[in-house]
Amino acid sequence: MPSIRDGRIAYATMWADGGDYQLGVGELDTTTGTTRMMPAGAEGAQGIGQTAFTDDDAFWIEDSTGTDPFKAAVARTDADGTNRTTVVPQSGEGSLYTWLCGDSG
């Protein structure tokens, strides 16, 4: 699901990068017309979920393993797409049930 705030639109996307493809979040600034691509943090990420903006940050849900259909990481960057960090890990201590799709078995 895309997010809109102050003329910026964030959305999950996949794009060509040389001979490979990248999965991540795109951000369109409707004021300047520029688009920024922010790759998923994990090599081989399986999915990108809901995006969100604050005044200073962009956030999104990221499934980096595809092994647990009910958990995913929460990632963030500064508003300009720099300083990517994992806010909530996908597994282990502090992980949350954030990814609500898949087969429960």
GROMACS .gro file of N, CA and C in nm:
model
  315
    1MET      N    1   0.083  -0.118   0.000
    1MET     CA    2   0.000   0.000   0.000
    1MET      C    3   0.088   0.124   0.000
    2PRO      N    4   0.060   0.217  -0.088
    2PRO     CA    5   0.137   0.341  -0.090
    2PRO      C    6   0.097   0.435   0.024
    3SER      N    7   0.183   0.531   0.051
    3SER     CA    8   0.158   0.635   0.150
    3SER      C    9   0.182   0.770   0.087
    4ILE      N   10   0.106   0.869   0.129
    4ILE     CA   11   0.120   1.005   0.077
    4ILE      C   12   0.131   1.101   0.194
    5ARG      N   13   0.230   1.193   0.186
    5ARG     CA   14   0.245   1.296   0.290
    5ARG      C   15   0.323   1.412   0.231
    6ASP      N   16   0.270   1.530   0.245
    6ASP     CA   17   0.339   1.653   0.205
    6ASP      C   18   0.395   1.644   0.062
    7GLY      N   19   0.317   1.591  -0.029
    7GLY     CA   20   0.360   1.584  -0.169
    7GLY      C   21   0.456   1.473  -0.202
    8ARG      N   22   0.479   1.381  -0.108
    8ARG     CA   23   0.565   1.266  -0.133
    8ARG      C   24   0.480   1.140  -0.133
    9ILE      N   25   0.510   1.048  -0.224
    9ILE     CA   26   0.438   0.921  -0.234
    9ILE      C   27   0.541   0.809  -0.220
   10ALA      N   28   0.520   0.719  -0.125
   10ALA     CA   29   0.606   0.601  -0.109
   10ALA      C   30   0.527   0.478  -0.151
   11TYR      N   31   0.594   0.385  -0.218
   11TYR     CA   32   0.526   0.266  -0.270
   11TYR      C   33   0.626   0.152  -0.285
   12ALA      N   34   0.578   0.029  -0.271
   12ALA     CA   35   0.660  -0.089  -0.294
   12ALA      C   36   0.682  -0.104  -0.444
   13THR      N   37   0.804  -0.141  -0.482
   13THR     CA   38   0.834  -0.153  -0.625
   13THR      C   39   0.952  -0.247  -0.648
   14MET      N   40   0.968  -0.286  -0.773
   14MET     CA   41   1.083  -0.365  -0.817
   14MET      C   42   1.138  -0.295  -0.940
   15TRP      N   43   1.272  -0.285  -0.951
   15TRP     CA   44   1.332  -0.217  -1.064
   15TRP      C   45   1.458  -0.288  -1.110
   16ALA      N   46   1.491  -0.269  -1.239
   16ALA     CA   47   1.612  -0.328  -1.295
   16ALA      C   48   1.734  -0.252  -1.247
   17ASP      N   49   1.838  -0.327  -1.210
   17ASP     CA   50   1.963  -0.268  -1.164
   17ASP      C   51   2.075  -0.348  -1.229
   18GLY      N   52   2.121  -0.301  -1.342
   18GLY     CA   53   2.219  -0.379  -1.418
   18GLY      C   54   2.152  -0.506  -1.470
   19GLY      N   55   2.210  -0.621  -1.443
   19GLY     CA   56   2.152  -0.748  -1.484
   19GLY      C   57   2.061  -0.810  -1.381
   20ASP      N   58   2.042  -0.743  -1.269
   20ASP     CA   59   1.959  -0.794  -1.159
   20ASP      C   60   1.837  -0.705  -1.139
   21TYR      N   61   1.753  -0.749  -1.047
   21TYR     CA   62   1.638  -0.669  -1.007
   21TYR      C   63   1.648  -0.640  -0.858
   22GLN      N   64   1.604  -0.523  -0.819
   22GLN     CA   65   1.601  -0.481  -0.680
   22GLN      C   66   1.456  -0.471  -0.634
   23LEU      N   67   1.430  -0.512  -0.511
   23LEU     CA   68   1.300  -0.497  -0.448
   23LEU      C   69   1.316  -0.393  -0.338
   24GLY      N   70   1.224  -0.301  -0.328
   24GLY     CA   71   1.235  -0.199  -0.225
   24GLY      C   72   1.120  -0.101  -0.229
   25VAL      N   73   1.149   0.020  -0.188
   25VAL     CA   74   1.049   0.125  -0.179
   25VAL      C   75   1.092   0.240  -0.270
   26GLY      N   76   0.998   0.286  -0.351
   26GLY     CA   77   1.021   0.405  -0.432
   26GLY      C   78   0.955   0.524  -0.365
   27GLU      N   79   1.014   0.640  -0.380
   27GLU     CA   80   0.955   0.762  -0.325
   27GLU      C   81   0.952   0.868  -0.435
   28LEU      N   82   0.833   0.913  -0.468
   28LEU     CA   83   0.814   1.018  -0.566
   28LEU      C   84   0.785   1.148  -0.495
   29ASP      N   85   0.865   1.250  -0.523
   29ASP     CA   86   0.841   1.384  -0.471
   29ASP      C   87   0.763   1.458  -0.579
   30THR      N   88   0.636   1.482  -0.556
   30THR     CA   89   0.551   1.544  -0.658
   30THR      C   90   0.584   1.692  -0.679
   31THR      N   91   0.653   1.754  -0.586
   31THR     CA   92   0.691   1.894  -0.602
   31THR      C   93   0.807   1.909  -0.700
   32THR      N   94   0.908   1.824  -0.686
   32THR     CA   95   1.027   1.832  -0.771
   32THR      C   96   1.021   1.737  -0.889
   33GLY      N   97   0.936   1.634  -0.881
   33GLY     CA   98   0.927   1.534  -0.987
   33GLY      C   99   1.036   1.429  -0.979
   34THR      N  100   1.115   1.428  -0.872
   34THR     CA  101   1.223   1.331  -0.859
   34THR      C  102   1.172   1.203  -0.793
   35THR      N  103   1.234   1.091  -0.832
   35THR     CA  104   1.202   0.961  -0.773
   35THR      C  105   1.329   0.906  -0.711
   36ARG      N  106   1.318   0.852  -0.592
   36ARG     CA  107   1.430   0.791  -0.520
   36ARG      C  108   1.394   0.645  -0.495
   37MET      N  109   1.488   0.555  -0.517
   37MET     CA  110   1.467   0.413  -0.491
   37MET      C  111   1.548   0.372  -0.369
   38MET      N  112   1.482   0.303  -0.277
   38MET     CA  113   1.546   0.258  -0.153
   38MET      C  114   1.537   0.105  -0.149
   39PRO      N  115   1.647   0.034  -0.178
   39PRO     CA  116   1.644  -0.111  -0.182
   39PRO      C  117   1.611  -0.172  -0.047
   40ALA      N  118   1.549  -0.290  -0.051
   40ALA     CA  119   1.526  -0.367   0.072
   40ALA      C  120   1.661  -0.395   0.136
   41GLY      N  121   1.660  -0.410   0.266
   41GLY     CA  122   1.785  -0.427   0.339
   41GLY      C  123   1.850  -0.562   0.323
   42ALA      N  124   1.770  -0.666   0.299
   42ALA     CA  125   1.825  -0.801   0.292
   42ALA      C  126   1.839  -0.847   0.148
   43GLU      N  127   1.949  -0.912   0.119
   43GLU     CA  128   1.968  -0.973  -0.012
   43GLU      C  129   1.859  -1.078  -0.031
   44GLY      N  130   1.790  -1.074  -0.141
   44GLY     CA  131   1.684  -1.171  -0.167
   44GLY      C  132   1.557  -1.148  -0.087
   45ALA      N  133   1.529  -1.025  -0.049
   45ALA     CA  134   1.406  -0.995   0.026
   45ALA      C  135   1.286  -1.048  -0.052
   46GLN      N  136   1.187  -1.096   0.022
   46GLN     CA  137   1.070  -1.160  -0.038
   46GLN      C  138   0.952  -1.068  -0.060
   47GLY      N  139   0.941  -0.959   0.016
   47GLY     CA  140   0.825  -0.872   0.002
   47GLY      C  141   0.839  -0.742   0.077
   48ILE      N  142   0.764  -0.644   0.029
   48ILE     CA  143   0.754  -0.513   0.093
   48ILE      C  144   0.608  -0.489   0.124
   49GLY      N  145   0.579  -0.445   0.246
   49GLY     CA  146   0.442  -0.421   0.287
   49GLY      C  147   0.412  -0.273   0.298
   50GLN      N  148   0.326  -0.239   0.389
   50GLN     CA  149   0.278  -0.103   0.408
   50GLN      C  150   0.393  -0.005   0.424
   51THR      N  151   0.378   0.113   0.364
   51THR     CA  152   0.474   0.222   0.379
   51THR      C  153   0.410   0.331   0.465
   52ALA      N  154   0.492   0.418   0.521
   52ALA     CA  155   0.442   0.530   0.602
   52ALA      C  156   0.545   0.641   0.603
   53PHE      N  157   0.499   0.765   0.621
   53PHE     CA  158   0.585   0.882   0.633
   53PHE      C  159   0.561   0.952   0.764
   54THR      N  160   0.666   1.012   0.819
   54THR     CA  161   0.654   1.115   0.921
   54THR      C  162   0.718   1.240   0.858
   55ASP      N  163   0.732   1.347   0.934
   55ASP     CA  164   0.798   1.465   0.879
   55ASP      C  165   0.944   1.437   0.841
   56ASP      N  166   1.008   1.346   0.915
   56ASP     CA  167   1.151   1.324   0.899
   56ASP      C  168   1.190   1.188   0.843
   57ASP      N  169   1.100   1.092   0.838
   57ASP     CA  170   1.136   0.954   0.805
   57ASP      C  171   1.038   0.889   0.709
   58ALA      N  172   1.085   0.784   0.643
   58ALA     CA  173   0.999   0.693   0.568
   58ALA      C  174   1.013   0.556   0.634
   59PHE      N  175   0.903   0.484   0.649
   59PHE     CA  176   0.901   0.351   0.712
   59PHE      C  177   0.835   0.252   0.617
   60TRP      N  178   0.871   0.125   0.631
   60TRP     CA  179   0.800   0.020   0.558
   60TRP      C  180   0.821  -0.114   0.626
   61ILE      N  181   0.730  -0.206   0.595
   61ILE     CA  182   0.739  -0.344   0.642
   61ILE      C  183   0.813  -0.423   0.535
   62GLU      N  184   0.908  -0.507   0.579
   62GLU     CA  185   0.995  -0.579   0.486
   62GLU      C  186   1.008  -0.725   0.528
   63ASP      N  187   0.972  -0.816   0.439
   63ASP     CA  188   0.989  -0.960   0.464
   63ASP      C  189   1.120  -1.002   0.400
   64SER      N  190   1.220  -1.026   0.481
   64SER     CA  191   1.352  -1.055   0.427
   64SER      C  192   1.380  -1.203   0.408
   65THR      N  193   1.297  -1.290   0.465
   65THR     CA  194   1.327  -1.433   0.454
   65THR      C  195   1.216  -1.515   0.390
   66GLY      N  196   1.092  -1.477   0.408
   66GLY     CA  197   0.982  -1.554   0.355
   66GLY      C  198   0.956  -1.684   0.429
   67THR      N  199   1.026  -1.706   0.542
   67THR     CA  200   1.011  -1.832   0.614
   67THR      C  201   0.901  -1.828   0.719
   68ASP      N  202   0.863  -1.712   0.765
   68ASP     CA  203   0.755  -1.699   0.863
   68ASP      C  204   0.651  -1.606   0.804
   69PRO      N  205   0.535  -1.658   0.762
   69PRO     CA  206   0.437  -1.575   0.694
   69PRO      C  207   0.370  -1.470   0.783
   70PHE      N  208   0.401  -1.469   0.911
   70PHE     CA  209   0.333  -1.375   1.000
   70PHE      C  210   0.427  -1.270   1.060
   71LYS      N  211   0.555  -1.275   1.028
   71LYS     CA  212   0.649  -1.178   1.083
   71LYS      C  213   0.726  -1.109   0.972
   72ALA      N  214   0.760  -0.985   0.995
   72ALA     CA  215   0.842  -0.908   0.902
   72ALA      C  216   0.912  -0.798   0.979
   73ALA      N  217   1.017  -0.745   0.922
   73ALA     CA  218   1.091  -0.636   0.984
   73ALA      C  219   1.021  -0.503   0.954
   74VAL      N  220   1.048  -0.404   1.037
   74VAL     CA  221   1.008  -0.266   1.009
   74VAL      C  222   1.138  -0.189   0.985
   75ALA      N  223   1.149  -0.127   0.867
   75ALA     CA  224   1.268  -0.052   0.830
   75ALA      C  225   1.235   0.096   0.819
   76ARG      N  226   1.339   0.180   0.828
   76ARG     CA  227   1.319   0.324   0.813
   76ARG      C  228   1.441   0.386   0.747
   77THR      N  229   1.417   0.499   0.682
   77THR     CA  230   1.525   0.584   0.631
   77THR      C  231   1.491   0.727   0.668
   78ASP      N  232   1.591   0.814   0.660
   78ASP     CA  233   1.563   0.956   0.669
   78ASP      C  234   1.475   0.993   0.550
   79ALA      N  235   1.413   1.107   0.554
   79ALA     CA  236   1.323   1.151   0.447
   79ALA      C  237   1.391   1.155   0.311
   80ASP      N  238   1.524   1.173   0.310
   80ASP     CA  239   1.596   1.180   0.182
   80ASP      C  240   1.644   1.043   0.136
   81GLY      N  241   1.604   0.935   0.205
   81GLY     CA  242   1.641   0.800   0.165
   81GLY      C  243   1.773   0.750   0.221
   82THR      N  244   1.840   0.829   0.303
   82THR     CA  245   1.968   0.789   0.362
   82THR      C  246   1.947   0.731   0.502
   83ASN      N  247   2.053   0.673   0.556
   83ASN     CA  248   2.056   0.622   0.693
   83ASN      C  249   1.950   0.515   0.719
   84ARG      N  250   1.946   0.413   0.633
   84ARG     CA  251   1.852   0.304   0.651
   84ARG      C  252   1.886   0.226   0.777
   85THR      N  253   1.785   0.197   0.857
   85THR     CA  254   1.802   0.116   0.977
   85THR      C  255   1.684   0.020   0.990
   86THR      N  256   1.705  -0.087   1.064
   86THR     CA  257   1.597  -0.178   1.097
   86THR      C  258   1.545  -0.137   1.234
   87VAL      N  259   1.419  -0.097   1.240
   87VAL     CA  260   1.358  -0.052   1.365
   87VAL      C  261   1.313  -0.172   1.447
   88VAL      N  262   1.252  -0.269   1.381
   88VAL     CA  263   1.204  -0.393   1.445
   88VAL      C  264   1.259  -0.509   1.363
   89PRO      N  265   1.331  -0.603   1.426
   89PRO     CA  266   1.385  -0.716   1.351
   89PRO      C  267   1.275  -0.814   1.311
   90GLN      N  268   1.302  -0.892   1.207
   90GLN     CA  269   1.204  -0.990   1.161
   90GLN      C  270   1.195  -1.111   1.254
   91SER      N  271   1.304  -1.145   1.317
   91SER     CA  272   1.302  -1.261   1.405
   91SER      C  273   1.385  -1.232   1.530
   92GLY      N  274   1.370  -1.318   1.627
   92GLY     CA  275   1.446  -1.303   1.750
   92GLY      C  276   1.381  -1.206   1.847
   93GLU      N  277   1.459  -1.165   1.945
   93GLU     CA  278   1.409  -1.076   2.049
   93GLU      C  279   1.364  -0.943   1.990
   94GLY      N  280   1.246  -0.900   2.025
   94GLY     CA  281   1.191  -0.774   1.978
   94GLY      C  282   1.109  -0.785   1.851
   95SER      N  283   1.106  -0.904   1.788
   95SER     CA  284   1.029  -0.917   1.664
   95SER      C  285   0.879  -0.914   1.694
   96LEU      N  286   0.803  -0.870   1.593
   96LEU     CA  287   0.659  -0.854   1.607
   96LEU      C  288   0.586  -0.924   1.494
   97TYR      N  289   0.459  -0.950   1.515
   97TYR     CA  290   0.374  -1.003   1.409
   97TYR      C  291   0.325  -0.885   1.326
   98THR      N  292   0.390  -0.862   1.212
   98THR     CA  293   0.358  -0.746   1.129
   98THR      C  294   0.313  -0.785   0.990
   99TRP      N  295   0.342  -0.904   0.949
   99TRP     CA  296   0.313  -0.948   0.812
   99TRP      C  297   0.192  -1.039   0.816
  100LEU      N  298   0.081  -0.995   0.763
  100LEU     CA  299  -0.044  -1.067   0.779
  100LEU      C  300  -0.088  -1.129   0.647
  101CYS      N  301  -0.005  -1.216   0.592
  101CYS     CA  302  -0.043  -1.290   0.472
  101CYS      C  303   0.022  -1.427   0.476
  102GLY      N  304  -0.015  -1.510   0.385
  102GLY     CA  305   0.047  -1.643   0.378
  102GLY      C  306  -0.042  -1.748   0.439
  103ASP      N  307   0.008  -1.867   0.438
  103ASP     CA  308  -0.066  -1.984   0.484
  103ASP      C  309  -0.022  -2.017   0.627
  104SER      N  310  -0.117  -2.024   0.717
  104SER     CA  311  -0.082  -2.051   0.857
  104SER      C  312  -0.052  -2.198   0.881
  105GLY      N  313  -0.058  -2.278   0.777
  105GLY     CA  314  -0.014  -2.416   0.789
  105GLY      C  315  -0.124  -2.510   0.806
   0.00000   0.00000   0.00000
